[in-house]
Coordinates of N, CA and C in Angstrom, one line a residue:
M1 N 24.6 -6.0 -2.8 CA 22.5 -5.5 -2.5 C 21.7 -7.3 -3.3
A2 N 21.1 -8.0 -2.5 CA 20.6 -8.5 -2.4 C 19.5 -8.4 -3.5
E3 N 19.2 -9.6 -4.7 CA 18.2 -9.6 -5.6 C 17.0 -9.5 -4.7
M4 N 16.1 -8.7 -5.4 CA 14.6 -8.5 -5.0 C 13.7 -9.5 -4.6
Q5 N 13.2 -10.3 -3.9 CA 12.4 -11.6 -3.9 C 10.9 -11.2 -4.1
F6 N 10.1 -11.6 -4.7 CA 8.4 -11.6 -4.5 C 7.6 -12.6 -4.3
S7 N 6.4 -12.0 -3.5 CA 5.4 -12.8 -3.5 C 4.8 -13.2 -3.9
G8 N 3.8 -14.3 -4.2 CA 2.8 -14.3 -5.7 C 1.4 -13.1 -5.2
V9 N 1.6 -12.6 -3.7 CA 0.5 -11.4 -4.0 C 1.2 -10.1 -4.9
F10 N 2.6 -10.3 -5.4 CA 2.7 -8.7 -5.6 C 2.4 -8.8 -7.4
W11 N 2.7 -10.5 -7.8 CA 2.5 -10.8 -9.2 C 1.5 -10.9 -9.2
K12 N 0.1 -10.8 -8.4 CA -1.5 -10.2 -8.5 C -1.6 -9.1 -8.5
I13 N -0.7 -8.6 -7.7 CA -0.8 -6.8 -8.2 C -0.6 -6.8 -9.5
Y14 N 0.8 -6.9 -10.0 CA 0.9 -7.3 -11.0 C 0.4 -6.8 -12.6
D15 N 0.1 -8.5 -12.3 CA -1.1 -8.8 -13.2 C -2.4 -7.6 -13.2
A16 N -3.1 -7.5 -12.3 CA -4.3 -6.9 -12.0 C -3.7 -5.1 -12.7
A17 N -2.8 -4.7 -11.9 CA -2.8 -3.2 -12.4 C -2.5 -2.9 -14.2
K18 N -2.3 -4.7 -14.8 CA -1.9 -4.2 -16.3 C -3.7 -3.8 -17.0
R19 N -4.1 -4.6 -16.5 CA -5.6 -4.1 -16.8 C -6.5 -2.9 -16.8
H20 N -5.2 -2.1 -16.0 CA -5.9 -0.5 -15.4 C -6.7 0.0 -14.9
P21 N -7.2 -0.8 -13.6 CA -8.2 -0.6 -13.2 C -8.4 0.8 -12.1
R22 N -9.3 0.6 -11.6 CA -9.1 1.9 -10.4 C -9.1 1.9 -9.5
Y23 N -9.3 0.3 -9.1 CA -9.2 0.3 -8.1 C -8.3 -1.2 -7.8
I24 N -7.3 -1.3 -6.8 CA -6.7 -3.2 -7.0 C -7.2 -2.8 -5.2
S25 N -8.1 -4.0 -4.5 CA -8.5 -4.3 -3.2 C -7.3 -5.4 -3.0
N26 N -6.6 -5.7 -2.1 CA -5.6 -6.8 -1.6 C -6.5 -6.4 -0.3
K27 N -7.5 -7.4 0.2 CA -8.3 -7.9 1.3 C -7.3 -8.7 2.2
G28 N -6.4 -9.3 2.6 CA -6.0 -10.0 3.0 C -6.1 -9.7 4.9
G29 N -5.3 -11.6 4.8 CA -4.8 -11.5 6.4 C -3.4 -10.8 7.0
T30 N -3.2 -11.8 8.5 CA -2.0 -11.1 8.9 C -1.1 -11.6 7.8
R31 N 0.7 -11.0 7.6 CA 1.5 -11.3 7.0 C 1.3 -12.3 5.6
S32 N 0.3 -11.6 4.9 CA 0.3 -11.9 3.9 C 1.0 -11.2 2.8
T33 N 1.5 -10.0 2.7 CA 2.9 -9.5 1.9 C 2.1 -8.0 1.3
K34 N 0.5 -8.1 1.4 CA -0.2 -7.1 1.3 C 0.0 -6.3 0.9
T35 N 1.0 -5.7 2.2 CA 0.9 -3.7 2.2 C 3.0 -4.0 1.2
Y36 N 3.5 -5.5 1.6 CA 4.8 -4.9 1.4 C 5.0 -5.1 -0.4
S37 N 4.0 -5.8 -0.6 CA 3.9 -6.0 -2.1 C 3.6 -5.0 -3.1
T38 N 2.4 -4.5 -2.3 CA 2.0 -3.0 -3.2 C 3.2 -2.1 -3.3
L39 N 3.5 -1.9 -2.3 CA 5.5 -0.9 -2.1 C 6.4 -1.6 -3.2
Q40 N 6.2 -2.7 -3.2 CA 7.6 -3.0 -3.7 C 6.8 -3.0 -5.2
F41 N 6.2 -2.8 -5.4 CA 5.1 -2.5 -7.1 C 5.1 -1.1 -7.7
L42 N 4.4 -0.5 -6.5 CA 4.7 1.3 -6.5 C 6.8 1.3 -6.7
N43 N 6.9 0.9 -5.5 CA 9.0 1.1 -5.6 C 9.4 1.3 -7.0
L44 N 9.2 -0.4 -7.6 CA 9.6 -0.8 -9.8 C 8.6 0.3 -10.5
I45 N 7.7 0.7 -10.5 CA 7.3 1.4 -11.3 C 6.7 2.7 -11.4
I46 N 7.1 3.6 -9.8 CA 7.8 5.0 -10.2 C 8.4 5.8 -11.1
P47 N 10.4 4.7 -10.9 CA 11.4 5.3 -11.4 C 10.6 4.9 -12.8
K48 N 10.6 3.9 -13.3 CA 10.2 3.9 -15.3 C 9.4 4.3 -15.7
I49 N 8.3 4.7 -15.3 CA 7.2 5.3 -15.6 C 6.7 6.2 -15.6
D50 N 6.9 7.3 -14.5 CA 6.5 8.1 -13.8 C 7.8 10.0 -14.8
K51 N 7.1 10.9 -14.0 CA 8.2 11.7 -14.6 C 8.3 12.5 -13.7
A52 N 8.7 13.6 -14.0 CA 9.1 14.7 -12.2 C 7.6 15.3 -11.8
G53 N 7.0 15.7 -11.1 CA 5.6 15.9 -10.5 C 5.0 15.0 -9.8
D54 N 4.8 13.8 -10.9 CA 4.2 12.8 -10.2 C 4.0 12.0 -9.0
I55 N 3.0 12.0 -8.3 CA 2.8 11.9 -6.9 C 2.4 11.0 -6.7
T56 N 2.7 10.0 -6.2 CA 2.1 9.0 -5.3 C 2.3 8.6 -3.6
S57 N 0.9 8.8 -3.2 CA 0.1 8.9 -1.7 C 0.2 7.1 -0.9
V58 N 0.9 7.3 0.6 CA 0.8 5.7 0.7 C 0.2 6.8 2.2
V59 N -1.5 6.0 2.7 CA -1.4 6.8 3.6 C -2.3 6.0 4.2
S60 N -2.1 6.0 6.3 CA -3.2 4.8 6.8 C -3.4 6.4 7.8
E61 N -4.2 5.4 8.4 CA -4.9 6.5 9.9 C -4.3 6.9 10.9
T62 N -2.8 6.7 11.1 CA -2.1 7.6 11.7 C -0.7 7.5 11.4
Y63 N -0.2 8.3 11.6 CA 1.8 7.9 11.2 C 2.3 7.1 12.1
P64 N 2.5 7.5 13.6 CA 3.1 5.8 13.6 C 2.4 4.5 13.0
H65 N 1.8 4.4 13.1 CA 1.3 3.4 12.3 C 2.0 3.3 11.0
L66 N 1.8 4.2 10.1 CA 2.8 3.8 8.9 C 4.7 3.5 9.3
K67 N 4.4 4.1 10.2 CA 5.9 4.0 11.2 C 6.4 3.0 11.0
K68 N 5.4 2.2 11.4 CA 5.4 1.2 11.9 C 5.0 -0.2 11.2
G69 N 4.5 0.2 10.1 CA 4.4 -0.7 8.8 C 4.7 -0.7 7.3
A70 N 4.0 0.6 6.8 CA 4.4 0.7 5.1 C 5.9 1.6 5.4
I71 N 6.1 2.3 5.9 CA 8.2 2.9 5.9 C 9.1 1.7 6.5
R72 N 8.7 1.7 7.8 CA 9.2 -0.5 7.6 C 10.1 -0.7 6.6
D73 N 8.6 -1.3 6.2 CA 8.6 -1.9 5.0 C 9.6 -1.5 3.9
F74 N 9.0 -0.2 3.7 CA 10.1 0.5 2.6 C 11.3 0.8 2.5
E75 N 11.7 0.4 4.0 CA 13.3 1.0 4.4 C 13.8 -0.8 3.9
D76 N 13.0 -1.6 4.3 CA 13.8 -3.1 4.0 C 13.8 -2.9 2.6
I77 N 12.2 -2.3 1.1 CA 13.3 -2.6 -0.2 C 14.0 -1.8 -0.4
I78 N 14.2 -0.9 -0.2 CA 15.4 -0.5 -0.7 C 17.0 -0.8 -0.2
G79 N 16.4 -1.3 1.4 CA 18.2 -1.7 1.8 C 18.3 -1.3 2.9
H80 N 18.3 0.3 3.1 CA 18.3 0.7 3.9 C 17.6 1.8 5.3
P81 N 17.6 2.3 5.8 CA 16.7 3.3 6.9 C 16.9 4.8 5.6
L82 N 15.3 5.5 5.8 CA 15.8 6.0 5.0 C 15.6 7.7 6.3
K83 N 16.1 7.6 7.1 CA 17.1 8.1 7.8 C 18.5 9.4 7.2
G84 N 18.6 9.8 7.1 CA 19.8 10.2 6.7 C 20.1 10.5 5.0
D85 N 19.1 9.8 4.3 CA 19.3 9.5 2.7 C 19.0 10.9 1.8
S86 N 19.4 11.3 1.2 CA 19.0 12.5 0.7 C 18.0 12.1 -0.1
H87 N 17.9 11.3 -0.6 CA 16.0 10.4 -1.5 C 14.9 11.7 -0.6
W88 N 15.0 11.6 1.1 CA 14.6 11.4 1.5 C 14.4 12.9 2.5
N89 N 13.0 13.2 2.8 CA 13.2 14.8 3.7 C 12.2 14.3 4.8
E90 N 12.8 14.1 6.0 CA 11.8 13.8 6.8 C 11.2 14.7 7.4
T91 N 11.2 16.3 7.6 CA 10.3 17.1 7.5 C 8.8 16.2 7.0
S92 N 8.9 17.0 6.1 CA 7.4 16.3 4.7 C 7.7 14.8 4.9
H93 N 8.4 13.6 5.1 CA 8.2 12.6 4.6 C 8.0 11.5 3.6
I94 N 8.5 12.2 2.7 CA 8.7 12.3 1.1 C 10.1 12.2 0.3
W95 N 10.3 10.4 0.3 CA 11.2 10.1 -1.5 C 10.9 11.1 -2.6
T96 N 12.2 10.9 -2.8 CA 12.0 11.6 -4.2 C 12.9 10.8 -5.0
Y97 N 12.2 10.0 -6.4 CA 13.5 9.4 -6.9 C 14.0 9.8 -8.1
E98 N 15.3 9.5 -8.3 CA 15.5 10.5 -9.4 C 15.4 11.0 -10.7
N99 N 14.5 10.5 -10.9 CA 13.2 10.8 -12.4 C 12.5 12.1 -11.7
G100 N 12.4 12.6 -10.2 CA 12.1 13.7 -10.3 C 10.9 13.5 -9.3
A101 N 10.5 12.1 -10.0 CA 8.5 11.4 -9.1 C 9.0 11.1 -7.9
K102 N 7.9 11.5 -7.0 CA 7.8 11.0 -5.5 C 6.7 10.5 -5.0
L103 N 7.7 9.6 -3.8 CA 6.4 8.6 -2.8 C 5.7 9.5 -1.7
E104 N 5.3 9.9 -1.7 CA 5.2 10.2 0.1 C 4.1 9.7 1.0
F105 N 4.4 9.5 2.2 CA 4.0 9.2 3.3 C 2.7 10.0 3.9
F106 N 0.9 9.6 4.5 CA 1.3 10.8 5.4 C 0.0 10.1 5.8
S107 N -0.7 10.6 6.9 CA -2.3 9.9 7.7 C -2.6 10.6 7.8
C108 N -4.0 10.3 7.4 CA -5.8 10.5 7.0 C -6.1 11.1 8.1
D109 N -6.4 12.0 7.8 CA -7.1 13.0 8.2 C -8.2 14.2 7.8
V110 N -8.9 15.3 8.1 CA -9.7 15.5 7.7 C -9.0 16.8 6.8
S111 N -8.2 17.4 7.1 CA -7.2 18.5 6.5 C -6.6 18.0 5.6
S112 N -5.7 16.6 5.2 CA -4.8 15.8 4.7 C -5.9 15.8 3.7
S113 N -6.8 14.9 4.0 CA -7.3 14.5 2.4 C -8.9 15.7 1.8
H114 N -8.6 16.7 1.9 CA -8.8 18.3 1.6 C -7.3 18.6 0.0
G115 N -6.0 17.8 0.6 CA -5.3 18.2 0.2 C -4.8 18.1 -1.6
A116 N -3.4 18.4 -2.2 CA -3.4 18.3 -3.6 C -3.5 16.9 -4.4
Q117 N -3.1 17.6 -6.2 CA -3.8 16.6 -6.5 C -2.7 14.8 -6.0
R118 N -2.4 13.9 -6.8 CA -1.9 12.8 -7.1 C -2.1 12.1 -8.1
K119 N -0.9 11.4 -8.6 CA -1.6 10.6 -9.6 C -1.6 8.9 -9.0
R120 N -0.6 8.6 -8.3 CA -2.1 7.1 -7.7 C -1.9 7.3 -5.7
L121 N -2.7 6.7 -5.7 CA -3.1 6.3 -4.2 C -2.6 4.7 -4.0
F122 N -2.1 4.4 -2.6 CA -2.8 3.7 -2.2 C -3.1 3.8 -0.5
V123 N -4.3 2.9 0.0 CA -4.8 3.4 1.5 C -4.2 1.7 2.1
N124 N -3.3 2.3 2.9 CA -3.1 1.2 4.0 C -4.0 1.0 4.7
E125 N -4.7 -0.3 5.1 CA -5.3 -0.8 6.4 C -6.2 0.5 6.1
A126 N -7.1 0.2 5.1 CA -8.4 1.5 4.5 C -9.5 0.8 5.8
N127 N -10.2 0.1 6.5 CA -10.8 -0.3 7.2 C -10.9 0.8 8.2
H128 N -9.9 1.1 8.8 CA -9.2 2.3 9.7 C -9.6 3.8 9.7
I129 N -10.0 4.4 8.1 CA -10.5 5.3 8.1 C -11.7 5.4 8.0
E130 N -12.6 6.4 7.5 CA -13.8 7.0 7.2 C -13.9 6.7 5.9
Y131 N -14.7 6.3 5.7 CA -15.6 6.1 3.9 C -15.3 7.9 3.4
E132 N -16.1 8.9 3.8 CA -15.7 9.9 3.2 C -14.1 10.7 3.0
L133 N -13.3 10.2 4.2 CA -12.5 10.9 4.1 C -11.4 10.2 3.1
F134 N -11.5 8.5 2.8 CA -11.3 7.9 1.5 C -12.0 8.8 0.1
R135 N -13.2 8.6 -0.4 CA -13.8 9.6 -0.4 C -13.1 10.6 -1.3
Q136 N -12.2 11.5 -0.6 CA -12.1 12.9 -0.7 C -9.8 12.6 -1.4
L137 N -9.5 11.8 -1.2 CA -8.5 11.5 -0.9 C -8.7 10.9 -2.8
A138 N -9.9 10.2 -2.9 CA -9.9 9.4 -4.2 C -10.3 10.8 -5.2
I139 N -11.5 11.4 -5.3 CA -11.3 12.3 -5.9 C -9.9 13.2 -6.9
R140 N -8.9 13.4 -5.4 CA -8.5 13.6 -6.1 C -7.0 12.7 -6.4
T141 N -7.5 11.7 -6.9 CA -6.2 10.9 -7.5 C -6.5 10.2 -8.8
S142 N -5.6 11.0 -9.9 CA -6.1 11.2 -11.6 C -5.8 9.4 -11.9
S143 N -5.1 8.6 -11.5 CA -5.1 7.2 -11.8 C -5.4 6.0 -10.9
I144 N -4.9 5.7 -10.7 CA -5.3 3.9 -10.2 C -5.3 4.4 -8.4
I145 N -5.4 3.9 -7.5 CA -6.2 3.5 -6.5 C -6.1 1.8 -5.6
F146 N -4.4 2.1 -4.6 CA -4.5 0.8 -4.7 C -5.5 1.1 -3.3
I147 N -5.6 -0.5 -2.4 CA -6.6 -0.5 -1.0 C -5.7 -2.0 -0.4
D148 N -5.9 -2.1 1.0 CA -5.4 -3.1 1.7 C -6.1 -3.0 2.7
Y149 N -6.3 -3.8 3.8 CA -7.6 -4.9 4.6 C -7.1 -5.6 4.7
N150 N -7.1 -5.9 6.5 CA -7.6 -7.0 6.8 C -9.2 -7.2 7.2
P151 N -9.7 -8.3 6.7 CA -10.9 -8.7 6.5 C -11.7 -8.8 7.7
A152 N -11.5 -8.2 9.2 CA -11.9 -8.5 10.0 C -13.4 -8.2 10.5
S153 N -13.9 -7.6 10.1 CA -15.4 -7.1 9.5 C -15.3 -6.5 8.6
E154 N -17.4 -7.0 8.0 CA -17.5 -5.9 6.4 C -17.2 -4.0 7.7
C155 N -16.7 -3.4 6.2 CA -17.2 -2.2 6.3 C -17.6 -1.5 4.8
W156 N -17.0 -0.3 4.8 CA -17.1 0.4 3.4 C -16.6 0.0 2.1
I157 N -15.4 -0.9 2.3 CA -14.7 -1.1 0.8 C -15.9 -2.3 0.3
Q158 N -16.0 -3.2 1.0 CA -17.1 -4.0 0.3 C -18.5 -3.7 -0.4
K159 N -18.9 -2.5 0.1 CA -19.9 -1.9 0.0 C -19.4 -0.9 -1.0
K160 N -19.4 -0.4 -1.6 CA -18.6 0.8 -2.0 C -17.4 1.0 -3.0
I161 N -16.3 -0.6 -3.1 CA -15.4 -0.2 -3.5 C -15.7 -1.5 -4.7
E162 N -15.4 -2.6 -3.4 CA -15.1 -4.0 -4.4 C -16.4 -4.3 -5.2
C163 N -18.0 -4.1 -5.1 CA -19.0 -4.1 -6.0 C -18.7 -3.3 -7.4
K164 N -17.7 -2.6 -7.0 CA -17.6 -1.7 -8.7 C -17.0 -3.1 -9.9
D165 N -17.1 -2.6 -11.3 CA -16.8 -3.5 -12.2 C -15.4 -2.8 -12.1
N166 N -14.9 -1.0 -12.1 CA -14.0 -1.3 -12.1 C -12.6 -1.6 -10.9
C167 N -13.1 -2.3 -10.1 CA -12.2 -2.9 -8.5 C -11.9 -4.4 -8.9
I168 N -10.3 -4.6 -8.7 CA -10.0 -6.2 -8.7 C -9.5 -6.5 -7.2
L169 N -10.4 -7.7 -7.1 CA -10.2 -7.9 -5.8 C -8.7 -8.6 -5.7
I170 N -8.2 -9.2 -5.0 CA -7.1 -10.3 -4.7 C -7.2 -10.1 -3.0
R171 N -7.4 -11.8 -3.2 CA -7.6 -11.8 -1.7 C -6.1 -12.8 -1.3
S172 N -5.6 -12.7 -0.1 CA -3.8 -13.0 0.5 C -4.4 -13.2 1.8
T173 N -3.5 -14.9 1.9 CA -3.6 -15.2 3.1 C -2.3 -15.5 3.5
Y174 N -1.8 -15.6 5.0 CA -0.1 -15.8 5.2 C 0.5 -17.3 4.4
K175 N -0.2 -18.0 3.9 CA 0.4 -18.9 2.9 C 0.9 -18.1 1.4
D176 N 0.1 -17.2 1.3 CA 1.1 -16.1 0.2 C 2.4 -16.3 0.3
N177 N 2.7 -15.7 1.6 CA 4.1 -15.6 2.0 C 5.3 -16.5 2.2
P178 N 5.6 -16.9 1.0 CA 6.5 -17.4 1.6 C 7.9 -17.0 2.2
F179 N 7.8 -15.9 2.6 CA 9.6 -15.5 3.3 C 9.5 -15.9 4.9
L180 N 7.7 -16.6 5.6 CA 7.7 -16.8 6.9 C 8.5 -17.5 7.6
S181 N 8.6 -17.3 8.5 CA 9.4 -18.7 9.2 C 8.9 -19.4 9.6
A182 N 9.1 -20.2 10.3 CA 7.6 -21.8 10.9 C 7.3 -21.8 12.4
Q183 N 8.6 -20.6 13.2 CA 7.4 -19.9 14.3 C 6.2 -19.0 13.9
Q184 N 7.0 -18.2 12.7 CA 5.0 -17.2 12.5 C 4.6 -17.6 12.2
I185 N 4.5 -19.2 11.1 CA 3.4 -19.8 10.5 C 2.4 -20.5 11.7
Q186 N 3.1 -21.0 12.2 CA 2.5 -22.2 13.9 C 2.0 -20.7 15.2
E187 N 2.5 -19.9 14.6 CA 2.1 -18.5 15.2 C 0.8 -18.2 15.6
I188 N 0.6 -18.5 14.0 CA -0.2 -17.3 13.1 C -1.6 -18.9 13.3
E189 N -1.4 -19.7 12.9 CA -1.9 -20.9 13.0 C -2.6 -21.2 14.4
D190 N -2.2 -20.8 15.1 CA -2.3 -21.3 16.6 C -3.4 -20.2 17.4
N191 N -3.1 -19.3 16.2 CA -4.5 -17.7 16.5 C -5.5 -17.9 15.5
K192 N -5.8 -18.9 15.0 CA -7.0 -18.6 13.9 C -7.8 -18.0 14.7
S193 N -8.2 -18.7 15.6 CA -9.9 -18.8 16.3 C -9.6 -16.8 16.5
D194 N -8.6 -16.6 17.2 CA -9.0 -15.5 17.5 C -9.3 -14.5 16.4

């Protein structure tokens, strides 16, 4: 298995988490590694510091969005597909680590936001969910909350989260991603005006 490589965004998350904020908000453009780096960070700390029964939730607007984004990134991080791995429960979309801690993936709707407690929360592309749903998830989270989003327009994140003293803001662009091909960089730069 190849040695894991980290972008500058990972190290920004790592440094921010050491300060124990309530929120880490990652405001970044396309292909900036914000989602991938957050998942790398979670995958490294959960088996080291969590205990059996601790839950970290990865949430997005829809399950198809999670499947094409965060779950695909997680598969890349662990180095193989989830399907067929004994750590993965395909029905509940939960990865269980050797220490008994869990990383769950679910879509954000009214019924799921009023669910059980969790230790950590990662809201992927948070600008696509309503603030009230986020608030319900946050109330049930005992530790740190990670947010990532593409800042296409102003939303509740800037007005209700990033203005707080207990929020650390990370800004990222495709230039923070050393793993992009020349073709990907050119495509992003060609579309800057969109």
